[in-house]
Amino acid sequence: MRSSRRQFLKTSAALTFGSAAGFMGDLHRFNAFAADTGGYRALVCVFLFGGMDCHDTVLPYDTGSYNQYTDIRRELFNRYDDLEGGSTRERERLLAMTLANASDFGGRQFALPPELGPLHELVDSGTAAIVSNVGPLVTPVTRTEFEARSAPLPPRLFSHNDQQSTWMASQPEGARFGWGGRLADIMLAASANPDATFTVISTSGNTVFLSGELAGQFEVGTNGPQDIRAISDGSFLGSNALPDIYEAHLRAQNESLVNYLQQDYANAVRRSIDANRTLSESFDAPAPFATAFPETNLARQLQVVARIIALRDVLGVRRQVFFVSTGGFDTHSNQANSIPRLHGGIAGAMRAFYDATVEMGVANDVASFTASDFGRTLTVNRDGTDHGWGAHHFVVGGGVQGNRMYGSFPPPTIGHSQDSGNGRLIPTTSVDQFAATFGRWFGLNDTELNDALPGLSGFSTTDLGFMDGGVV
């Protein structure tokens, strides 16, 4: 496959220097866009690699539904009973949610497991919501249509790599642009950030979610900006003089370069060096918040994101998209031992991040949300679960219409109209609708949303209402 010149430059700079500055490409397709760029807004995707079990995350709580659920999951729940201190899935130990829209569910009630206590507190306080049964869709699909293959379906369902990519980019593995990058493209075209460098930032390596046509992702580590090899260490190949010589070589003047590719590459190198240095110098100052973050990898990533958000004025940005991640959710076995720990890690990290945004006065301007490959089966295979499709996800922030659950929540049974087999949920809300709701809050209008999210045209509702300014 032939790569475009722009893509080659992006990839080369990222591989060589560990971070990539923004690359402004052909703007002609974006000339008509003038998104609302007022104030500051940031989106933070918390991706849970492996496929988090939605059935073990938001649980039925009314007695009838809970009994149906435990009848199907009894073999797995017996594994929880073996844990020291007893099962955390017994009804009396669950954290019931008193939702503002409880009447929408016809008397059914819902709860979170105790390990998600910090997120339960945010749901109760109105600063977090749950969007139920979200997943990749081409058009709305029922069980009958799924079984008859009479409606278009996302390709390669139940495959980890492909569904991770489809969640992030609406296409299986090999996709070029993700919806985080596409939203950023529109904002860059509307001059939200005069310098594109710090528009899309990953703490988790290169990701298609942040890949755009105009937006080039900048990578940082769990301790902040990554050092540029051979320049930042003070010594190179045993010489204290070589780092300065090497940097001078990398900063070679355009006039000395013989073709456009060399010139563009040299410009990319200079921008990468300068951007890393700008961010590194800013990180030398104490953190502008006192919130204590847990000692986990996900929490450290979100702490770095919080510190970068605090530098928004220094960096000259009004719109940013971040990507953080954690793994371990492919729980085919040993789920009773792994899920409580994983839940605790998510809840502690996301709660600390929200508290830091409150402390910095930007809670209303920052929205974080979970995403994952897929949900899992309602049925169990002794001590684990298998790959699913739709799943329930958290949205957190001061701009969230919280204390609510959005979308349709299928019953905890087998064989209902949204069951594709073994309790694999056929999504009732598409990722495109989920993304569009954030996009509208971000400042995009209908035309811009349809450009950023080409699959959105397959759905009549484009705003789910969970963000301020949406339709409740």
Coordinates of C-alpha atoms in Angstrom, one line a residue:
M1 CA 0.0 0.0 0.0
R2 CA 1.4 3.4 -0.9
S3 CA 1.5 5.9 1.9
S4 CA 0.8 9.6 1.5
R5 CA 3.6 12.0 2.0
R6 CA 1.8 13.5 5.0
Q7 CA 1.3 10.1 6.7
F8 CA 4.9 9.2 6.1
L9 CA 6.1 12.3 7.8
K10 CA 3.8 11.8 10.8
T11 CA 4.9 8.2 11.2
S12 CA 8.6 9.0 10.8
A13 CA 8.6 11.8 13.3
A14 CA 6.7 9.7 15.9
L15 CA 9.0 6.8 15.5
T16 CA 12.2 8.8 15.7
F17 CA 11.4 11.2 18.5
G18 CA 8.6 9.6 20.5
S19 CA 6.3 12.5 19.9
A20 CA 4.8 14.1 16.8
A21 CA 3.9 17.7 16.4
G22 CA 0.8 18.7 14.4
F23 CA 1.0 18.5 10.6
M24 CA -1.3 20.9 8.8
G25 CA -2.3 19.4 5.5
D26 CA -4.6 20.2 2.6
L27 CA -7.3 22.5 4.2
H28 CA -9.6 22.7 1.2
R29 CA -12.1 20.2 2.5
F30 CA -12.4 22.1 5.8
N31 CA -12.7 25.6 4.5
A32 CA -16.5 25.8 5.1
F33 CA -16.2 24.8 8.7
A34 CA -16.5 27.4 11.5
A35 CA -17.2 25.4 14.7
D36 CA -17.9 27.2 18.0
T37 CA -14.4 27.5 19.5
G38 CA -15.3 29.6 22.5
G39 CA -14.0 28.9 26.0
Y40 CA -12.1 25.6 26.6
R41 CA -13.2 22.0 26.2
A42 CA -11.4 18.7 26.5
L43 CA -12.5 15.1 25.9
V44 CA -10.7 12.2 27.6
C45 CA -11.2 8.7 26.3
V46 CA -10.4 6.0 28.9
F47 CA -10.1 2.8 26.8
L48 CA -10.4 -0.5 28.6
F49 CA -8.6 -3.1 26.5
G50 CA -9.9 -6.6 26.4
G51 CA -13.7 -6.0 26.5
M52 CA -15.1 -5.1 30.0
D53 CA -18.0 -7.2 31.2
C54 CA -20.9 -4.8 31.2
H55 CA -23.1 -7.3 33.0
D56 CA -20.7 -7.3 35.9
T57 CA -20.5 -3.5 35.9
V58 CA -24.1 -2.3 35.9
L59 CA -26.2 -4.9 37.7
P60 CA -30.0 -5.4 38.1
Y61 CA -31.1 -4.5 41.6
D62 CA -34.9 -4.9 41.8
T63 CA -35.6 -8.4 43.3
G64 CA -37.2 -9.9 40.2
S65 CA -34.4 -8.8 37.8
Y66 CA -31.7 -9.6 40.3
N67 CA -33.0 -13.2 40.7
Q68 CA -33.1 -13.7 36.9
Y69 CA -29.6 -12.4 36.6
T70 CA -28.1 -14.6 39.4
D71 CA -29.9 -17.7 38.1
I72 CA -27.8 -17.3 34.9
R73 CA -24.6 -16.3 36.6
R74 CA -24.7 -18.5 39.6
E75 CA -21.7 -20.6 38.6
L76 CA -19.6 -17.4 38.4
F77 CA -21.1 -15.9 41.5
N78 CA -20.0 -19.0 43.5
R79 CA -16.5 -18.0 42.6
Y80 CA -17.1 -14.6 44.2
D81 CA -18.4 -16.5 47.3
D82 CA -15.0 -18.1 47.6
L83 CA -13.2 -14.7 48.0
E84 CA -12.0 -13.6 51.4
G85 CA -14.8 -11.5 53.1
G86 CA -17.6 -13.1 51.0
S87 CA -19.1 -12.2 47.7
T88 CA -19.4 -8.6 46.6
R89 CA -22.2 -9.5 44.2
E90 CA -24.7 -10.4 46.9
R91 CA -27.6 -7.9 46.6
E92 CA -27.2 -6.4 50.0
R93 CA -23.6 -5.4 49.2
L94 CA -24.4 -3.7 45.8
L95 CA -24.6 0.1 45.6
A96 CA -28.1 0.9 44.5
M97 CA -28.6 3.9 42.2
T98 CA -31.4 6.3 42.7
L99 CA -31.7 7.7 39.2
A100 CA -33.4 10.9 38.2
N101 CA -35.0 9.1 35.2
A102 CA -35.8 5.9 37.1
S103 CA -39.4 6.0 35.7
D104 CA -38.0 5.4 32.2
F105 CA -37.2 1.8 33.2
G106 CA -40.7 0.6 34.3
G107 CA -39.8 -0.2 37.9
R108 CA -36.5 -1.9 37.2
Q109 CA -33.7 -0.8 39.4
F110 CA -29.9 -0.9 39.0
A111 CA -26.7 -0.9 41.1
L112 CA -23.0 -0.8 40.8
P113 CA -20.6 -3.3 42.6
P114 CA -18.9 -1.8 45.7
E115 CA -15.5 -1.5 43.9
L116 CA -17.0 1.2 41.7
G117 CA -18.0 3.2 44.8
P118 CA -16.1 6.4 43.7
L119 CA -18.0 6.4 40.4
H120 CA -21.3 5.6 42.2
E121 CA -20.8 8.8 44.3
L122 CA -20.4 10.8 41.1
V123 CA -23.5 9.3 39.6
D124 CA -25.5 10.2 42.8
S125 CA -24.1 13.7 42.8
G126 CA -25.2 14.3 39.2
T127 CA -21.7 14.6 37.7
A128 CA -21.6 11.2 36.0
A129 CA -24.1 9.2 33.9
I130 CA -24.2 5.7 32.3
V131 CA -24.9 5.3 28.7
S132 CA -26.2 1.7 28.3
N133 CA -25.8 -0.8 25.5
V134 CA -23.4 1.2 23.3
G135 CA -21.5 -0.4 20.4
P136 CA -20.5 -0.2 16.8
L137 CA -23.5 -0.2 14.4
V138 CA -24.1 0.6 10.8
T139 CA -27.9 0.9 11.3
P140 CA -30.2 -0.1 14.1
V141 CA -30.4 -3.9 14.3
T142 CA -32.8 -6.4 15.9
R143 CA -32.1 -10.0 16.8
T144 CA -34.3 -11.2 13.8
E145 CA -32.3 -9.0 11.4
F146 CA -29.0 -10.2 13.0
E147 CA -29.9 -13.9 12.6
A148 CA -31.1 -13.4 9.0
R149 CA -28.2 -11.1 8.1
S150 CA -30.9 -8.8 6.6
A151 CA -29.3 -5.6 8.0
P152 CA -25.7 -4.4 7.5
L153 CA -23.4 -5.3 10.4
P154 CA -20.0 -4.0 11.5
P155 CA -17.3 -6.3 10.0
R156 CA -15.4 -8.8 12.1
L157 CA -17.6 -8.8 15.2
F158 CA -16.1 -10.2 18.4
S159 CA -12.5 -9.8 17.2
H160 CA -10.4 -7.8 19.7
N161 CA -8.2 -5.8 17.3
D162 CA -11.0 -5.2 14.8
Q163 CA -13.6 -4.1 17.4
Q164 CA -11.1 -1.9 19.2
S165 CA -10.5 -0.2 15.8
T166 CA -14.2 -0.1 15.0
W167 CA -15.0 1.6 18.3
M168 CA -12.3 4.2 17.7
A169 CA -12.6 4.7 13.9
S170 CA -15.8 3.0 12.6
Q171 CA -13.6 0.5 10.6
P172 CA -11.7 -2.7 11.5
E173 CA -8.0 -2.9 12.0
G174 CA -6.2 -0.8 9.3
A175 CA -8.4 2.3 9.7
R176 CA -6.6 5.6 9.1
F177 CA -8.6 8.1 11.0
G178 CA -10.4 7.9 14.4
W179 CA -13.3 10.0 15.6
G180 CA -11.2 11.8 18.3
G181 CA -8.9 12.9 15.5
R182 CA -11.8 13.9 13.2
L183 CA -13.4 16.0 15.9
A184 CA -10.0 17.7 16.4
D185 CA -9.7 18.3 12.6
I186 CA -12.8 20.3 12.6
M187 CA -11.7 22.4 15.5
L188 CA -8.3 23.0 13.9
A189 CA -10.0 24.1 10.7
A190 CA -12.0 26.6 12.8
S191 CA -8.7 27.9 14.3
A192 CA -9.5 26.7 17.8
N193 CA -5.7 26.1 18.4
P194 CA -3.3 28.3 16.4
D195 CA -0.7 25.7 17.0
A196 CA -1.9 22.2 16.3
T197 CA 0.8 20.5 18.3
F198 CA -1.0 19.9 21.6
T199 CA -4.5 19.3 20.2
V200 CA -4.6 15.5 20.5
I201 CA -2.4 13.8 23.1
S202 CA -1.9 10.1 24.0
T203 CA -0.4 8.7 27.2
S204 CA -0.7 5.2 25.7
G205 CA 1.3 5.2 22.5
N206 CA 0.1 5.7 19.0
T207 CA -3.7 5.2 18.6
V208 CA -6.0 5.4 15.6
F209 CA -8.6 7.2 17.9
L210 CA -6.5 10.4 17.8
S211 CA -5.5 10.1 14.1
G212 CA -6.8 12.9 11.9
E213 CA -6.1 14.5 8.6
L214 CA -4.9 17.8 10.3
A215 CA -4.4 16.6 13.8
G216 CA -1.1 14.8 14.6
Q217 CA -1.0 13.1 18.0
F218 CA 1.5 14.1 20.6
E219 CA 2.7 11.3 22.8
V220 CA 3.6 11.6 26.5
G221 CA 4.5 9.0 29.2
T222 CA 3.1 8.3 32.6
N223 CA 5.6 10.8 34.0
G224 CA 4.9 13.5 31.5
P225 CA 6.8 14.5 28.3
Q226 CA 9.1 11.8 26.9
D227 CA 12.8 12.6 26.5
I228 CA 14.0 12.9 22.9
R229 CA 16.7 10.3 22.6
A230 CA 20.3 11.6 22.3
I231 CA 19.3 15.2 23.2
S232 CA 17.8 15.2 26.6
D233 CA 20.2 13.0 28.5
G234 CA 23.2 15.4 28.6
S235 CA 25.4 12.7 27.1
F236 CA 25.4 10.8 23.9
L237 CA 27.7 7.9 23.1
G238 CA 29.8 8.9 26.1
S239 CA 30.2 12.5 25.0
N240 CA 28.8 15.6 26.7
A241 CA 29.4 17.6 23.5
L242 CA 27.5 15.3 21.1
P243 CA 24.0 16.2 22.2
D244 CA 24.4 19.8 21.1
I245 CA 26.1 18.8 17.9
Y246 CA 23.4 16.3 17.2
E247 CA 20.6 18.8 17.8
A248 CA 22.3 21.4 15.6
H249 CA 22.4 18.8 12.9
L250 CA 18.7 18.0 13.3
R251 CA 17.9 21.7 13.1
A252 CA 19.7 22.0 9.8
Q253 CA 18.5 25.1 7.8
N254 CA 16.0 24.4 5.0
E255 CA 18.3 26.0 2.4
S256 CA 20.9 23.2 2.9
L257 CA 18.3 20.5 2.1
V258 CA 17.9 19.3 -1.5
N259 CA 14.2 18.3 -1.7
Y260 CA 10.8 19.0 -0.1
L261 CA 10.7 15.7 1.8
Q262 CA 14.0 16.6 3.6
Q263 CA 12.7 20.1 4.3
D264 CA 9.4 18.9 5.8
Y265 CA 11.1 16.3 7.8
A266 CA 13.6 18.8 9.3
N267 CA 10.6 21.1 10.1
A268 CA 8.9 18.2 11.9
V269 CA 12.0 17.5 13.8
R270 CA 12.4 21.1 15.0
R271 CA 8.7 21.3 16.0
S272 CA 9.0 18.0 18.0
I273 CA 12.1 19.2 19.8
D274 CA 10.6 22.6 20.7
A275 CA 7.2 21.1 21.7
N276 CA 8.8 18.5 24.0
R277 CA 11.0 21.2 25.5
T278 CA 8.1 23.6 26.1
L279 CA 6.1 20.9 27.8
S280 CA 9.0 19.6 29.9
E281 CA 9.9 23.1 31.2
S282 CA 6.2 23.6 32.2
F283 CA 6.2 20.2 34.0
D284 CA 9.1 21.3 36.2
A285 CA 6.7 23.4 38.2
P286 CA 4.6 21.8 41.0
A287 CA 1.3 20.3 40.0
P288 CA -1.5 23.0 40.2
F289 CA -3.7 20.7 42.3
A290 CA -3.5 18.9 45.6
T291 CA -5.7 15.9 44.7
A292 CA -4.0 12.6 45.5
F293 CA -4.0 10.1 42.6
P294 CA -3.9 6.4 43.3
E295 CA -0.6 4.6 42.6
T296 CA -1.8 2.8 39.4
N297 CA -0.8 3.1 35.8
L298 CA -4.2 4.5 34.7
A299 CA -4.2 7.1 37.5
R300 CA -0.7 8.2 36.6
Q301 CA -1.9 8.7 33.0
L302 CA -4.8 10.8 34.1
Q303 CA -2.7 12.8 36.4
V304 CA -0.5 13.7 33.4
V305 CA -3.6 14.7 31.5
A306 CA -4.7 16.9 34.3
R307 CA -1.3 18.6 34.4
I308 CA -1.5 19.3 30.7
I309 CA -5.0 20.7 30.9
A310 CA -3.7 23.0 33.6
L311 CA -1.2 24.4 31.0
R312 CA -3.9 25.1 28.4
D313 CA -3.2 28.9 28.5
V314 CA 0.5 28.4 28.3
L315 CA 0.1 26.0 25.3
G316 CA -2.5 28.3 23.6
V317 CA -5.2 25.6 23.2
R318 CA -9.0 25.9 23.4
R319 CA -9.8 22.3 22.3
Q320 CA -8.0 19.1 23.2
V321 CA -8.7 15.4 22.9
F322 CA -6.8 12.9 25.1
F323 CA -6.4 9.1 25.1
V324 CA -5.5 7.0 28.1
S325 CA -5.9 3.2 28.6
T326 CA -5.6 0.2 30.8
G327 CA -6.0 -3.5 30.0
G328 CA -6.8 -6.9 31.5
F329 CA -10.5 -7.0 30.7
D330 CA -10.4 -10.2 28.5
T331 CA -11.8 -12.2 31.4
H332 CA -12.4 -15.7 29.9
S333 CA -11.3 -17.1 33.2
N334 CA -10.6 -16.0 36.8
Q335 CA -13.1 -13.1 36.5
A336 CA -14.1 -13.1 40.1
N337 CA -10.5 -12.3 41.1
S338 CA -9.7 -9.9 38.4
I339 CA -12.8 -7.7 37.8
P340 CA -13.0 -6.3 41.4
R341 CA -9.4 -5.1 41.2
L342 CA -9.9 -3.7 37.7
H343 CA -13.1 -1.9 38.7
G344 CA -11.3 -0.4 41.7
G345 CA -8.6 0.9 39.4
I346 CA -11.0 2.6 37.0
A347 CA -13.1 4.2 39.7
G348 CA -10.2 5.5 41.8
A349 CA -8.4 7.0 38.8
M350 CA -11.4 8.6 37.2
R351 CA -12.7 10.0 40.5
A352 CA -9.2 11.5 41.3
F353 CA -9.1 13.0 37.8
Y354 CA -12.6 14.6 38.2
D355 CA -11.6 16.0 41.6
A356 CA -8.5 17.5 40.1
T357 CA -10.6 19.3 37.4
V358 CA -12.9 20.6 40.1
E359 CA -9.8 21.9 42.0
M360 CA -8.6 23.6 38.8
G361 CA -12.0 25.2 38.1
V362 CA -12.4 23.3 34.7
A363 CA -14.8 20.5 35.7
N364 CA -17.5 21.9 33.5
D365 CA -15.1 22.0 30.6
V366 CA -13.7 18.5 30.7
A367 CA -15.5 15.2 30.0
S368 CA -14.1 11.8 30.4
F369 CA -15.7 8.6 29.3
T370 CA -15.0 4.8 29.2
A371 CA -14.8 2.7 26.0
S372 CA -13.8 -0.9 25.4
D373 CA -13.6 -3.5 22.6
F374 CA -17.0 -4.9 23.4
G375 CA -19.1 -6.2 26.3
R376 CA -19.2 -9.8 27.2
T377 CA -21.7 -12.7 27.3
L378 CA -24.4 -12.9 30.0
T379 CA -23.8 -16.6 30.2
V380 CA -20.6 -17.8 31.8
N381 CA -18.0 -20.5 31.2
R382 CA -17.4 -21.7 34.7
D383 CA -15.2 -18.8 36.0
G384 CA -15.3 -16.3 33.1
T385 CA -17.2 -14.8 30.2
D386 CA -16.8 -14.6 26.4
H387 CA -16.7 -11.9 23.8
G388 CA -19.8 -9.8 23.4
W389 CA -20.9 -6.7 21.5
G390 CA -22.8 -3.9 23.2
A391 CA -21.7 -2.6 26.6
H392 CA -22.5 0.1 29.2
H393 CA -20.2 3.0 29.7
F394 CA -19.5 5.9 32.1
V395 CA -19.4 9.6 31.3
V396 CA -18.0 11.9 33.9
G397 CA -17.7 15.7 34.1
G398 CA -19.4 18.9 35.4
G399 CA -21.0 19.3 32.0
V400 CA -22.7 15.9 32.2
Q401 CA -26.4 15.6 32.7
G402 CA -25.8 13.1 35.4
N403 CA -27.7 10.9 37.8
R404 CA -29.3 9.3 34.8
M405 CA -28.9 6.2 32.6
Y406 CA -29.3 6.8 28.9
G407 CA -30.5 4.4 26.2
S408 CA -32.1 1.0 26.4
F409 CA -31.1 -1.5 29.1
P410 CA -32.0 -5.0 27.9
P411 CA -33.4 -7.5 30.5
P412 CA -31.0 -9.9 32.3
T413 CA -32.4 -12.9 30.3
I414 CA -31.5 -15.0 27.3
G415 CA -33.4 -14.7 24.0
H416 CA -34.7 -11.2 24.1
S417 CA -35.0 -8.9 21.1
Q418 CA -31.4 -7.6 21.5
D419 CA -29.7 -10.9 22.3
S420 CA -27.4 -12.1 19.5
G421 CA -26.7 -15.3 21.4
N422 CA -25.7 -16.2 25.0
G423 CA -26.6 -12.7 26.2
R424 CA -24.3 -10.9 23.8
L425 CA -26.1 -7.5 23.6
I426 CA -26.9 -6.1 20.1
P427 CA -26.3 -2.4 20.7
T428 CA -29.2 -0.1 20.9
T429 CA -27.0 3.0 20.8
S430 CA -24.3 3.4 18.2
V431 CA -20.8 4.6 18.8
D432 CA -21.5 7.3 16.2
Q433 CA -24.4 8.7 18.3
F434 CA -22.3 8.5 21.5
A435 CA -19.5 10.4 19.7
A436 CA -21.9 13.0 18.2
T437 CA -23.2 13.9 21.6
F438 CA -19.7 14.8 22.7
G439 CA -19.0 16.5 19.3
R440 CA -22.0 18.8 19.7
W441 CA -20.8 19.8 23.2
F442 CA -17.3 20.2 21.8
G443 CA -18.7 22.9 19.4
L444 CA -19.5 21.2 16.1
N445 CA -22.8 21.8 14.2
D446 CA -24.8 19.2 12.3
T447 CA -22.8 19.6 9.0
E448 CA -19.5 19.3 10.8
L449 CA -20.7 16.3 12.8
N450 CA -21.7 14.5 9.7
D451 CA -18.3 15.2 8.1
A452 CA -16.5 14.0 11.2
L453 CA -18.8 10.9 11.7
P454 CA -19.8 9.6 8.3
G455 CA -21.8 6.7 9.9
L456 CA -24.0 9.1 11.8
S457 CA -26.4 9.4 8.8
G458 CA -27.7 5.9 9.6
F459 CA -29.4 7.1 12.8
S460 CA -32.3 9.4 13.4
T461 CA -31.2 10.6 16.9
T462 CA -27.8 12.3 16.8
D463 CA -27.8 13.8 20.4
L464 CA -28.4 11.4 23.3
G465 CA -28.7 14.3 25.7
F466 CA -26.1 13.4 28.3
M467 CA -24.0 16.6 27.8
D468 CA -25.1 20.1 28.6
G469 CA -26.7 21.8 25.6
G470 CA -28.1 18.5 24.4
V471 CA -31.6 17.2 24.3
V472 CA -32.7 15.6 27.6

